[in-house]
Coordinates of C-alpha atoms in Angstrom, one line a residue:
Chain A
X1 CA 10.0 -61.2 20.5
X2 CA 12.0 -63.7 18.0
X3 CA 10.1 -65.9 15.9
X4 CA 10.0 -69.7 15.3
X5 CA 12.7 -69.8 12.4
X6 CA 15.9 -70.1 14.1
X7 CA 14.7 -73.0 16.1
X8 CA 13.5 -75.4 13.0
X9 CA 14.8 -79.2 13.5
X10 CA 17.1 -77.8 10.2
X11 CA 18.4 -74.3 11.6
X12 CA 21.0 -73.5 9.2
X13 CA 19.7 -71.1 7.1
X14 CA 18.2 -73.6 4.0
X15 CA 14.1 -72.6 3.9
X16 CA 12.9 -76.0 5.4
X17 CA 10.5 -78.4 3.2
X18 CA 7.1 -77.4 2.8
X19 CA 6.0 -80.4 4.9
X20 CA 8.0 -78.5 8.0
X21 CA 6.9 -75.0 7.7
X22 CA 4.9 -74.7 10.6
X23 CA 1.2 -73.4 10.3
X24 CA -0.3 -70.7 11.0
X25 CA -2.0 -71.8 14.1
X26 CA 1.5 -73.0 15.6
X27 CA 3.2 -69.7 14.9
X28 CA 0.5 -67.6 16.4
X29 CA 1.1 -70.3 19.5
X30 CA 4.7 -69.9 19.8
X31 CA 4.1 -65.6 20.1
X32 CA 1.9 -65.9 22.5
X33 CA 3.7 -68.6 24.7
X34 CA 7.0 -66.9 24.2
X35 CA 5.8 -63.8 25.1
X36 CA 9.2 -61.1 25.3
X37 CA 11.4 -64.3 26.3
X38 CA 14.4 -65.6 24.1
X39 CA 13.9 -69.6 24.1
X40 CA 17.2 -71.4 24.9
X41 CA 18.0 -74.5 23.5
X42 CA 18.9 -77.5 26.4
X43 CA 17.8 -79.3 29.7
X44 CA 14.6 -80.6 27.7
X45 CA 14.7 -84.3 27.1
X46 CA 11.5 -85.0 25.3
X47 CA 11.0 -89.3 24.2
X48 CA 9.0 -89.8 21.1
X49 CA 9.4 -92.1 18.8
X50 CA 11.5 -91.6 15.3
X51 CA 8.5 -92.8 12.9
X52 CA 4.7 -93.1 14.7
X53 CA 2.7 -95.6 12.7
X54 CA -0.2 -94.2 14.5
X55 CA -0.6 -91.0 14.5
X56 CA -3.8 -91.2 16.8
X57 CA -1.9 -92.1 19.6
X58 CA 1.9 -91.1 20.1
X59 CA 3.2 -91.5 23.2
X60 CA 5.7 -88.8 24.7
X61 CA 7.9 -87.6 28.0
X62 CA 9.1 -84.7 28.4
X63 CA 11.6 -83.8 31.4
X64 CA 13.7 -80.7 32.4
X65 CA 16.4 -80.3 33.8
X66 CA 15.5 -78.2 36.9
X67 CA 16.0 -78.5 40.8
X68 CA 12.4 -77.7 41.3
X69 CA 13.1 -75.6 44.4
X70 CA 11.6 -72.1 45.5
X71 CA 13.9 -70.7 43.7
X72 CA 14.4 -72.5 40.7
X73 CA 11.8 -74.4 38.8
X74 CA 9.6 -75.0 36.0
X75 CA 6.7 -73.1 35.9
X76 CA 4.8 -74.6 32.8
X77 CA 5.5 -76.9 30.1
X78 CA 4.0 -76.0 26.7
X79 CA 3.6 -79.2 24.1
X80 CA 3.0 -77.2 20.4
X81 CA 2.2 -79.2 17.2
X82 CA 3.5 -77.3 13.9
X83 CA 1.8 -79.1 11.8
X84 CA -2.0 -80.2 13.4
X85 CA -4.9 -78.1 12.7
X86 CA -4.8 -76.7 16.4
X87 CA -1.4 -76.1 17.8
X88 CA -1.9 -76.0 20.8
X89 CA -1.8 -79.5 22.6
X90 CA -1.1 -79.0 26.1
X91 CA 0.3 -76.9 28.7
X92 CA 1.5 -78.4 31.9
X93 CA 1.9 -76.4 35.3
X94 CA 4.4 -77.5 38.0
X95 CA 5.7 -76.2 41.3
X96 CA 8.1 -77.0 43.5
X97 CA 6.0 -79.8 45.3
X98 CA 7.0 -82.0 42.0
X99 CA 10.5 -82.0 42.9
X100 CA 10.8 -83.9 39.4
X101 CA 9.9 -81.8 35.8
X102 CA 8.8 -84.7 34.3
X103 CA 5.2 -85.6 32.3
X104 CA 3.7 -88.6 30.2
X105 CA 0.9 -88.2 27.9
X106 CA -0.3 -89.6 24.5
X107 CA -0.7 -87.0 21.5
X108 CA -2.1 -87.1 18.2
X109 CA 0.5 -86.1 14.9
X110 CA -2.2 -84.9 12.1
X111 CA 1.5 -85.6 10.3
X112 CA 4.6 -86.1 10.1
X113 CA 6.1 -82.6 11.7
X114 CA 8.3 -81.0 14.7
X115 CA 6.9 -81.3 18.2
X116 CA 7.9 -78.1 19.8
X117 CA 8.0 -78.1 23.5
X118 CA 8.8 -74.4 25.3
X119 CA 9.5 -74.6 29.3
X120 CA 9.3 -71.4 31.4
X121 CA 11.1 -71.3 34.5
X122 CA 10.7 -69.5 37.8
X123 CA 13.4 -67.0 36.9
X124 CA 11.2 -65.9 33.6
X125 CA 13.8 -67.6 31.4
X126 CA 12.4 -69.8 29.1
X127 CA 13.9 -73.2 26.9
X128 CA 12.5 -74.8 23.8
X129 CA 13.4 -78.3 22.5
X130 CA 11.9 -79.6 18.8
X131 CA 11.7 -83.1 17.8
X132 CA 10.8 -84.2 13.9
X133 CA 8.2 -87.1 14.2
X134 CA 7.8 -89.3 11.2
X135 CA 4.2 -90.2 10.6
X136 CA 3.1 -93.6 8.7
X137 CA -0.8 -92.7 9.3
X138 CA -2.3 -89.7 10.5
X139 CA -4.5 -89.1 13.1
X140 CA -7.4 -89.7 11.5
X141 CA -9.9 -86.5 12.0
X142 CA -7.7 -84.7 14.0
Chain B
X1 CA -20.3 -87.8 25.9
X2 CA -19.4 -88.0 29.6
X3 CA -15.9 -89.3 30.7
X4 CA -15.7 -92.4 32.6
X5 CA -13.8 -94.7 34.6
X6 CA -11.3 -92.6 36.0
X7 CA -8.1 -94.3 37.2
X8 CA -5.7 -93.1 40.0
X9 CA -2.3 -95.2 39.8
X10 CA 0.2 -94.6 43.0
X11 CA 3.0 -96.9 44.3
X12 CA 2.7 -99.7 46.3
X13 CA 4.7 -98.7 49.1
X14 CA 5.7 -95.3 49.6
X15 CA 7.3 -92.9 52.5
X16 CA 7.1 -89.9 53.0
X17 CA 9.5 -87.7 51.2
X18 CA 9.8 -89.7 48.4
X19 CA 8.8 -88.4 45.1
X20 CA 6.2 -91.0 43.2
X21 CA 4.9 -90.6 40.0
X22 CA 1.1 -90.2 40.1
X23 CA -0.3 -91.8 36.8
X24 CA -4.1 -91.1 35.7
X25 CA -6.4 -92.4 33.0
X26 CA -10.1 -91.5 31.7
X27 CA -12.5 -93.1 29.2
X28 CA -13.2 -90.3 26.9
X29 CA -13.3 -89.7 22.7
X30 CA -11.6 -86.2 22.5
X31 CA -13.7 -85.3 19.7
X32 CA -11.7 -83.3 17.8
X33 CA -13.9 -81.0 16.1
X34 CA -12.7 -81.7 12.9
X35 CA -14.0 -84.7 11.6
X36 CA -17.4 -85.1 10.3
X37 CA -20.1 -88.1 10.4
X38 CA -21.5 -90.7 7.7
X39 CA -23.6 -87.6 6.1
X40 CA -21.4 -85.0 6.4
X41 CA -22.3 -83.2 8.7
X42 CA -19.1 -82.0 11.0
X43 CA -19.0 -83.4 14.6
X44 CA -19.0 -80.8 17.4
X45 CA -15.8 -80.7 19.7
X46 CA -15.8 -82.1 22.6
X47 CA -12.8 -82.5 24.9
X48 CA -11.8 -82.6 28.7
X49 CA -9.6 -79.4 28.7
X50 CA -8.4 -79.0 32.2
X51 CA -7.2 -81.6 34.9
X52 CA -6.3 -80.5 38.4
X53 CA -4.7 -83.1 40.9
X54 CA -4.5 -81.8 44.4
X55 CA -2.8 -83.5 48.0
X56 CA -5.2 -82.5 50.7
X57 CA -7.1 -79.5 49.1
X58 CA -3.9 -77.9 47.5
X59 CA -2.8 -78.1 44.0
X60 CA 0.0 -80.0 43.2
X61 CA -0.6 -80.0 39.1
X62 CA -2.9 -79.0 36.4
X63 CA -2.6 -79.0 32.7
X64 CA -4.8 -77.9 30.0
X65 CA -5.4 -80.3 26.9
X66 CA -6.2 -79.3 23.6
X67 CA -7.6 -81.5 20.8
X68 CA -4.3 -82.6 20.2
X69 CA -4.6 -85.2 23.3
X70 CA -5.1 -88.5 22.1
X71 CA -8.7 -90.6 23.3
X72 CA -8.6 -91.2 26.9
X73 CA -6.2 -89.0 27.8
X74 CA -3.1 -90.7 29.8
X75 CA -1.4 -88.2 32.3
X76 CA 1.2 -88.7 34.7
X77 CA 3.2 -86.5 36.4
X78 CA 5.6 -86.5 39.6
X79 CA 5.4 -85.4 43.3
X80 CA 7.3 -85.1 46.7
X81 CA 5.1 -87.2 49.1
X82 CA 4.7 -85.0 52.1
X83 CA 2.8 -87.3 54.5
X84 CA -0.7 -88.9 54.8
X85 CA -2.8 -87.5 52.9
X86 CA -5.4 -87.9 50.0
X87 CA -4.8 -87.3 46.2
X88 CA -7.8 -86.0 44.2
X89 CA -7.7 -85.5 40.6
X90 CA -10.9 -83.7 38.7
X91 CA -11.3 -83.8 35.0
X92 CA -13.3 -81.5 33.4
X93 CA -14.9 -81.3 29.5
X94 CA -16.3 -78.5 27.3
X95 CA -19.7 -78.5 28.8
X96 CA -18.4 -78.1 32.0
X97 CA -18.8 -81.2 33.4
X98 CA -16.5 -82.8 36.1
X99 CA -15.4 -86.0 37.1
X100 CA -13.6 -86.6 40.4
X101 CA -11.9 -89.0 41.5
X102 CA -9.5 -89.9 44.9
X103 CA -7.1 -92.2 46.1
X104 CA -5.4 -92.6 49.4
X105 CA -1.6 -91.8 50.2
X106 CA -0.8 -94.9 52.0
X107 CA 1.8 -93.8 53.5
X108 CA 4.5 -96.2 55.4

């Protein structure tokens, strides 16, 4: 099991600022998602906005890259916050029959932060995209 | 408080084989669980944390939400029409309580 650190928006060995050290909560997440898997970067296109001026309501697509057949497809996508007072925001299950690896939803961002979003394929391998979200206002109560 | 007006959104025309994009909606808060009211007092979580969409009986997708899903939670997700058939997506909060709702695959 690896940890969260060499997959940071700013991977090159500088500690990150303390507004990006992801919490508690997240990293917990991130074990138990990752399991004995070594995330791969790529194939993940996840659209969220640069800056969110409302943090209450962010909308965001994430898509893999996948053939989706019997024998190669996306099993679950996992949508992590790093920075929200509970990580975990969703988890997505596909099969075959969705012949597309693609979902839309709205999220809250306590903050700005890194989304993290972790896919697992049919084959067990797994891939991990982040994307750094600017926040103008927070989700209020989140 | 109890989800409500659930929407189903599916294209106009479709035929089967293609792969549509199934949108869905519901009127709920997503009460955190962190926030608290006027006196103080915190305000008890309550969420819809599971959605399961099925084609005839079978599962085609499910996702769990956490608090992290904004008010009314928006969900869409894609599918290979394989005929005729009837989409049925159930919501469900953390009392337990469901709400079901079904649209028709009109297919061409």
């Amino acid at each position: 099991m690896i940890g969260f650190a060499p997959f940071l928006a700013r991977a090159d060995g500088v500690a990150p600022a303390a507004e990006f050290v992801p919490s508690q909560d997240f990293k917990d997440d991130f074990a138990k998602v990752v399991g004995g898997a070594t995330p791969v970067r790529g194939r993940i296109t996840v659209d969220l906005p640069e800056t969110a001026d409302n943090g209450n309501f962010v909308p965001i697509t994430i898509a893999v890259d996948s053939p989706m057949s019997d024998a190669d497809h996306v099993t679950a996508i996992h949508l992590l916050s790093t920075a929200n007072p509970h990580a975990h925001v969703a988890t997505f299950h596909l099969s075959p029959i969705n012949a597309i690896a693609r979902v839309q939803s709205r999220m809250r961002l306590a903050k700005t932060q890194d989304v993290v979003v972790l896919a697992a394929l049919s084959g067990g391998d797994m891939l991990i995209s982040t994307t750094r979200v600017k926040v103008t206002i927070g989700g209020c109560g989140i | 408080m109890t989800a409500t007006g659930p929407r189903i959104k599916l294209p106009d025309t479709i035929k089967t084989g293609d792969v549509i994009e199934v949108k869905t909606l519901i009127r709920h808060e997503m009460e955190t669980g962190n926030r608290h009211d006027k006196n103080g007092n915190p305000i008890p979580r309550d969420i819809i944390n599971s959605f399961i969409a099925k084609f005839d009986g079978n599962e085609v997708f499910r996702a769990e939400f956490g608090p992290g899903i904004s008010a009314n939670p928006y969900l869409a997700f894609e599918m290979r029409v394989p005929g005729p058939g009837v989409i049925e997506v159930t919501w469900t909060d953390d009392h337990g309580v469901s709400v079901v709702a079904t649209a028709p695959l009109n297919v061409a």
